[in-house]
Structures are given as structure tokens and as C-alpha cells.
CSV table of N, CA and C in Angstrom, one decimal:
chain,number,residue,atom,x,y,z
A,1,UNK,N,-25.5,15.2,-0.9
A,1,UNK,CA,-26.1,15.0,0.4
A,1,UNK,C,-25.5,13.7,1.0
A,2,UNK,N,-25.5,12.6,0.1
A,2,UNK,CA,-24.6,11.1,0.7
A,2,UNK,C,-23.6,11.4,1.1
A,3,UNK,N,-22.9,12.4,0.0
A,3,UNK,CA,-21.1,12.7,0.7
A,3,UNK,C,-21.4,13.4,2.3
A,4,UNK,N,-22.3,14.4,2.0
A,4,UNK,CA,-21.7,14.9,3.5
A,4,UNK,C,-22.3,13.6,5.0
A,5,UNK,N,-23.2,12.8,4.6
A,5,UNK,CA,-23.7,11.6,5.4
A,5,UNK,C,-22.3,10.7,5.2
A,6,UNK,N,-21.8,10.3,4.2
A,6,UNK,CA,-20.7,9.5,4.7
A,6,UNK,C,-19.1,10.4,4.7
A,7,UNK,N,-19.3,11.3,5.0
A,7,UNK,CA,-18.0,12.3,5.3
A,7,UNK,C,-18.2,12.7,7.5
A,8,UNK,N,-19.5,12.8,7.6
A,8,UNK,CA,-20.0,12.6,8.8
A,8,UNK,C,-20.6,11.4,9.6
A,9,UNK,N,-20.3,10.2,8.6
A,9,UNK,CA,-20.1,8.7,9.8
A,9,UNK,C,-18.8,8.8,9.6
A,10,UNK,N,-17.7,8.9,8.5
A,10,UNK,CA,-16.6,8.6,8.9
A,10,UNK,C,-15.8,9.4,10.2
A,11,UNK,N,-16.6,10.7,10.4
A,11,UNK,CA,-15.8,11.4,11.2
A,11,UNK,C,-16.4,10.8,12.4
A,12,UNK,N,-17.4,10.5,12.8
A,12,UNK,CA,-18.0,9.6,14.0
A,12,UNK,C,-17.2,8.5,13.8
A,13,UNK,N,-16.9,7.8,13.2
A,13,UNK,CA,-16.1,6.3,13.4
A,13,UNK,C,-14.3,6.8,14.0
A,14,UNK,N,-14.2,7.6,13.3
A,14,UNK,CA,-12.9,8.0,13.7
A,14,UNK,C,-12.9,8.6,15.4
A,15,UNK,N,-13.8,9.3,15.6
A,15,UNK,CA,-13.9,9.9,16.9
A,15,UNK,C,-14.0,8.7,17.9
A,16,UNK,N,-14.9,8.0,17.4
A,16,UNK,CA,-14.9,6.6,18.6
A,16,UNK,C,-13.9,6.1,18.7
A,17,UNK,N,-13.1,5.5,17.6
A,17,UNK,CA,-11.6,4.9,18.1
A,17,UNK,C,-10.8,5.8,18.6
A,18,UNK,N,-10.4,7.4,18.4
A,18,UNK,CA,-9.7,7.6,19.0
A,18,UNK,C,-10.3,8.1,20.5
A,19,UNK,N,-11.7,8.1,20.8
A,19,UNK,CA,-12.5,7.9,22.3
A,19,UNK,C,-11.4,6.8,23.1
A,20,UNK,N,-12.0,5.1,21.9
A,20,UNK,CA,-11.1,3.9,22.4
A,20,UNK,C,-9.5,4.2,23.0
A,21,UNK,N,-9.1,4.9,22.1
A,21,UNK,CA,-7.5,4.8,22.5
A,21,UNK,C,-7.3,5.6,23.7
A,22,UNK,N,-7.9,6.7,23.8
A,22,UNK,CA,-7.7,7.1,25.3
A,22,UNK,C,-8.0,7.2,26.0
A,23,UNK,N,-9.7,6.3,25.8
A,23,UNK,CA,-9.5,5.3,27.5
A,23,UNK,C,-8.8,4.2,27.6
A,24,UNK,N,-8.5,3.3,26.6
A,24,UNK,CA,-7.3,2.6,26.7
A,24,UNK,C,-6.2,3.3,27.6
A,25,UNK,N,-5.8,4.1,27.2
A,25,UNK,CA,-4.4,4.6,27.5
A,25,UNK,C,-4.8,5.4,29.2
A,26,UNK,N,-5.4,6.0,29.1
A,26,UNK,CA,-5.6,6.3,30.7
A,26,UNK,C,-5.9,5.0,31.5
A,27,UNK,N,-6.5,4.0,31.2
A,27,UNK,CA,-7.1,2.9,32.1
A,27,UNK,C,-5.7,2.5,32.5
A,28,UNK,N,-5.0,2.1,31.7
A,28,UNK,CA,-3.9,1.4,31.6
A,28,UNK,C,-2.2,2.5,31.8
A,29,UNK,N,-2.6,3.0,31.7
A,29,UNK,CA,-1.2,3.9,31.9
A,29,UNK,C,-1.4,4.5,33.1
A,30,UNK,N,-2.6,5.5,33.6
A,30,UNK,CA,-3.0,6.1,34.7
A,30,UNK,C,-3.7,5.6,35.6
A,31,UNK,N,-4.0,4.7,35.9
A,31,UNK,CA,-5.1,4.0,36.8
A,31,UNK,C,-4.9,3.9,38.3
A,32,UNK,N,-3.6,3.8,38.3
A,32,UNK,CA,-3.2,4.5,40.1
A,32,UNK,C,-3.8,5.4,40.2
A,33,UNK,N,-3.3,6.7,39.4
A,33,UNK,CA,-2.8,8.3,39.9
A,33,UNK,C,-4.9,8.1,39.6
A,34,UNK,N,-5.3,7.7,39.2
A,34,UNK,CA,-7.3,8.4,38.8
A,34,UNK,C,-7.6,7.8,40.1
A,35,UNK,N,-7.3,6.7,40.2
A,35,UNK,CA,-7.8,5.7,41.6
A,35,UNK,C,-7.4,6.3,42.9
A,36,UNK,N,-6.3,7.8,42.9
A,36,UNK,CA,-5.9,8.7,43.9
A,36,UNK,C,-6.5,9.8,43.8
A,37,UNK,N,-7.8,10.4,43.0
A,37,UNK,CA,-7.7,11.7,42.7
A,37,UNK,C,-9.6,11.6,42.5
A,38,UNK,N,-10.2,12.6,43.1
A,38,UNK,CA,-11.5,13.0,43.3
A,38,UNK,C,-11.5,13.1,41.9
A,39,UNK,N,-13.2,13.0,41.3
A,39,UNK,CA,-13.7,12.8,39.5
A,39,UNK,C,-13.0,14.4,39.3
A,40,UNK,N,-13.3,15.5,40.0
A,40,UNK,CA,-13.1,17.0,39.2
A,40,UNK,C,-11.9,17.1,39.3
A,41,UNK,N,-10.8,16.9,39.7
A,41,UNK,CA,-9.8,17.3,40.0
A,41,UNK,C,-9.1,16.0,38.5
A,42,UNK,N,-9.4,15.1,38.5
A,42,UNK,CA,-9.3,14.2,36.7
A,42,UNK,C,-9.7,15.0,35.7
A,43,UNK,N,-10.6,15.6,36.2
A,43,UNK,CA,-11.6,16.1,34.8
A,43,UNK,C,-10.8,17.3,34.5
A,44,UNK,N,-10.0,18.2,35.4
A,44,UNK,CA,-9.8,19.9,35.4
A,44,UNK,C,-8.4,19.4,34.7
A,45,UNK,N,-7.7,18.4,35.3
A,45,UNK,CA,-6.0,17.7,34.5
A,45,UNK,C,-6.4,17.5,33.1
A,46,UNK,N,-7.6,16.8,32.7
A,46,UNK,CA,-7.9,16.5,31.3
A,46,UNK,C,-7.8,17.9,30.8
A,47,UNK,N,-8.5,18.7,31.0
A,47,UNK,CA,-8.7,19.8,30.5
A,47,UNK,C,-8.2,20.4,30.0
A,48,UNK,N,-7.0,20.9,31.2
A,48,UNK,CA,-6.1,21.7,30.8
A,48,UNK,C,-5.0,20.8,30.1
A,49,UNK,N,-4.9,19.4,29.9
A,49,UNK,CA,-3.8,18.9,28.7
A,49,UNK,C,-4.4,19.1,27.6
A,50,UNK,N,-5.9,18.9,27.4
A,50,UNK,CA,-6.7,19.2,26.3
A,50,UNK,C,-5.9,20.8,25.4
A,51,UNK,N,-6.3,21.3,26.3
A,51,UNK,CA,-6.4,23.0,26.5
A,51,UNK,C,-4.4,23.4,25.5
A,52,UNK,N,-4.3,22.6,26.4
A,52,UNK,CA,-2.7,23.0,26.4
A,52,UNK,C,-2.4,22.1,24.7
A,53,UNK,N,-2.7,21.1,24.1
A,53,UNK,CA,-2.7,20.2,23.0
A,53,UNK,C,-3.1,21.2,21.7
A,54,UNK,N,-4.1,21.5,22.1
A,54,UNK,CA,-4.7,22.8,21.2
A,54,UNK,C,-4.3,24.0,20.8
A,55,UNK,N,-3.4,25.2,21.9
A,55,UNK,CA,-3.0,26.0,21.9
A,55,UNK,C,-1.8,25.7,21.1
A,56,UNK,N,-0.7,24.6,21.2
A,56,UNK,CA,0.2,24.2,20.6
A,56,UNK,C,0.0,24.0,19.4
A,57,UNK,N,-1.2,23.4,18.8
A,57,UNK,CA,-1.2,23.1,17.6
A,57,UNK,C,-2.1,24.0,16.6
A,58,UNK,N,-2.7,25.1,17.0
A,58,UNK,CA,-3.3,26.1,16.8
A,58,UNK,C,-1.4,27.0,16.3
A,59,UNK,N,-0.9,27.1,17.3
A,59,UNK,CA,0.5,27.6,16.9
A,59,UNK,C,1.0,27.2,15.3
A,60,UNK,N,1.6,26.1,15.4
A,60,UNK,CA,1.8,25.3,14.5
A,60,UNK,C,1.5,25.6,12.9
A,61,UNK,N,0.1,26.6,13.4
A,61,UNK,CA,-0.4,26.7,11.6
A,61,UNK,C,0.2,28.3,11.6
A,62,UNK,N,0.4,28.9,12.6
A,62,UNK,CA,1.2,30.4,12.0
A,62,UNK,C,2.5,30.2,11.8
């Protein structure tokens, strides 16, 4: 029961930094193009790179 408690904070600590890195990387890389674009129309772009990241790497394992 410890292991799975510290097998599930490590996966929370990892999730946070990589939360950090890409608001890093959007604040800083994208900040025009967000500062030009209504929240849903950010949110539906996220998505579908999400969307599209996944599908590729789902590939990957056949």
C-alpha cells in the first residue's frame, strides 16, 4: 500500500512539472497568438494538438 502511495505522489509530482513546462512554454512562446484568440477557440487548438499527440503515439506501439 506505501508503494502504490509513493508510485502515485511520484506520478503527481511529475504531472505538475510537466503542467510547469507547458505553461512555461505557451506563456512564452505563444503569448501574442493567446492574447489574439477568444479562451474557446485556445482551448479547441489545445485539444486537437492534444488529440493529434496521442493518436500518433498510440500508433507507435503497433
Amino acid at each position: 500500500m506505501n508503494d502504490d502511495f509513493q508510485d502515485s505522489n511520484q506520478d503527481f509530482k511529475e504531472l505538475s512539472v510537466l503542467k510547469k513546462q507547458l505553461i512555461i512554454s505557451l506563456k512564452f512562446h505563444h503569448s501574442d497568438t493567446l492574447k489574439k484568440v477568444p479562451l474557446d477557440v485556445a482551448l479547441q487548438a489545445m485539444m486537437e494538438v492534444w488529440e493529434s499527440c496521442h493518436i500518433r503515439s498510440s500508433k507507435k506501439k503497433f
